[in-house]
């Protein structure tokens, strides 16, 4: 069963076409990695799926229901989709625990007790139980990003969108976040992640999509797309990455 | 956490000893220079040719003692008025700031109204607002007209909420859009995002300038006396007219400063805390 189906997505900023008839399908329990040059539209795609950006054409379906249809309440859709950002975006005025329980309590109407019990469970699982009462500015980047992922998970989303969640991190902190994402995959979470970490894409993704000029020009299993690309643009992109020593 | 007891090295102890000496030295220098400047000032003022006359008409201790109870009674009115007006102006200012940030064509008239409100009341001199409201509107002879005191207070609230709204708005706009995106991505509605994510951060950030405006308001509370109520300044004015001596004004002035000190101290404290938070310490 497909969790996400995007068809003919189009997004324009001024006279710049960022998404140009993009198609993408994500099956349940699948992990899809979006790769592509800077500015190719990876973040824009994720923001469109989460209805944070207005769409200019095309349709998006979540669990077979069109969420891009007029009259759909975007707030209700976003409850079912988790999103994690490159810059963590934790709320600095709230403790780790309050960051995580905010949406369960205010959006899903859980009691404080219930929400906090679950939040502590999730934090313990990723080894951050001791940080529940700390404020975000007292955490390392890797810890903040793991809290941000836990915050998205606390809503029990159907789909998790991860936008370059490791690119703001020091190299030695990347590992702890990647481990967490691997564990999520093992738990069967459906994920779409934009990344510049080709090694990680190869490791964790079931499918790699190469974006160029607002379209998916090549997609397939990582061994094929990353090791033996067919499209000239993909080859060019990967050659540059290898040159830079990042694969 | 290390369990080994920490023993400072000789170098560190020498460093701390040096710092202590430096602190003592700078305190001594500050005390000496303050004493010198104070003495000079005292001589310059008391040695002035007109000093005796000025002392008689501005610093008469007997008249000060006589005027004090009445001025104090007036000051009590200032304090009550300040508390009520500050609370009301903060709430109204916050409301207008929120209205100004509403997006979407439906809210255009509300937005336009809130915007023109801040333009009007920041431009209009407070004295004119007080005169129009406290002296003009009773002329309408409407039923259930509030007292001149309430009308004067309302003038103060209207004017100051115009300023406070702009301070709040600056705070709201200083919250980074990524915070909104994060909140909305969790499924929070616009209202919930404002209430739980944007406003708490905004208010914390602009607390120092808000308090500063309240300090300014504290002085302008006295202007309500122009419309009749007997506050500290008005009481001093009456006492001055009776004795032909300006000492009551000095008494009122000193009391105003004393009243402002705690408020200013709180403002400084909050500013310091905000600065520390900003630098992540
Ligand atoms: N709010 C916006 N207003 C105008 N242009 C935008 C906006 N957001 C993105 N763009 C443009 O859209 C294009 C695609 O941006 P996007 O952030 O989706 O790229 P990306 O693939 O995520 O790149 P990166 O790998 O650097 O994160 C860029 O050229 C960018 O300048
Ligand atoms: Mg991006």
mmCIF file of C-alpha atoms and ligand atoms in Angstrom, chain A residues 13 16 18 36-45 53 86 163-164 196, ligand 1:
data_model
loop_
_atom_site.group_PDB
_atom_site.id
_atom_site.type_symbol
_atom_site.label_atom_id
_atom_site.label_comp_id
_atom_site.label_asym_id
_atom_site.label_seq_id
_atom_site.Cartn_x
_atom_site.Cartn_y
_atom_site.Cartn_z
ATOM 1 C CA UNK A 13 8.745 31.115 -6.752
ATOM 2 C CA UNK A 16 11.592 30.418 -10.993
ATOM 3 C CA UNK A 18 11.280 24.872 -8.511
ATOM 4 C CA UNK A 36 20.343 16.204 -5.870
ATOM 5 C CA UNK A 37 22.329 19.391 -6.164
ATOM 6 C CA UNK A 38 21.688 22.320 -3.882
ATOM 7 C CA UNK A 39 18.642 24.194 -5.146
ATOM 8 C CA UNK A 40 17.172 21.185 -6.941
ATOM 9 C CA UNK A 41 14.000 21.431 -4.857
ATOM 10 C CA UNK A 42 14.379 18.739 -2.181
ATOM 11 C CA UNK A 43 13.352 20.967 0.721
ATOM 12 C CA UNK A 44 10.579 22.539 -1.318
ATOM 13 C CA UNK A 45 9.171 19.084 -2.097
ATOM 14 C CA UNK A 53 3.990 25.609 0.902
ATOM 15 C CA UNK A 86 18.018 20.854 9.201
ATOM 16 C CA UNK A 163 15.226 17.471 5.610
ATOM 17 C CA UNK A 164 19.014 17.153 5.776
ATOM 18 C CA UNK A 196 23.785 14.960 1.065
HETATM 19 N N1 LIG C 1 10.616 30.996 0.044
HETATM 20 C C1 LIG C 1 11.286 31.026 -1.128
HETATM 21 N N2 LIG C 1 11.217 32.117 -1.909
HETATM 22 C C2 LIG C 1 11.882 32.153 -3.097
HETATM 23 N N3 LIG C 1 12.632 31.158 -3.564
HETATM 24 C C3 LIG C 1 12.747 30.046 -2.824
HETATM 25 C C4 LIG C 1 12.084 29.915 -1.567
HETATM 26 N N4 LIG C 1 12.381 28.708 -1.050
HETATM 27 C C5 LIG C 1 13.184 28.103 -1.951
HETATM 28 N N5 LIG C 1 13.404 28.891 -3.019
HETATM 29 C C6 LIG C 1 14.216 28.551 -4.191
HETATM 30 O O1 LIG C 1 13.816 27.291 -4.654
HETATM 31 C C7 LIG C 1 14.923 26.558 -5.092
HETATM 32 C C8 LIG C 1 14.921 25.184 -4.473
HETATM 33 O O2 LIG C 1 15.175 25.338 -3.093
HETATM 34 P P1 LIG C 1 15.233 24.104 -2.096
HETATM 35 O O3 LIG C 1 15.500 24.672 -0.745
HETATM 36 O O4 LIG C 1 14.026 23.290 -2.261
HETATM 37 O O5 LIG C 1 16.495 23.318 -2.625
HETATM 38 P P2 LIG C 1 17.225 22.076 -1.963
HETATM 39 O O6 LIG C 1 17.245 21.007 -2.985
HETATM 40 O O7 LIG C 1 16.613 21.756 -0.663
HETATM 41 O O8 LIG C 1 18.688 22.634 -1.775
HETATM 42 P P3 LIG C 1 19.714 22.338 -0.574
HETATM 43 O O9 LIG C 1 20.354 21.042 -0.896
HETATM 44 O O10 LIG C 1 20.681 23.473 -0.653
HETATM 45 O O11 LIG C 1 18.959 22.311 0.686
HETATM 46 C C9 LIG C 1 16.164 27.364 -4.779
HETATM 47 O O12 LIG C 1 16.646 27.925 -5.974
HETATM 48 C C10 LIG C 1 15.684 28.423 -3.850
HETATM 49 O O13 LIG C 1 16.349 29.627 -4.118
#
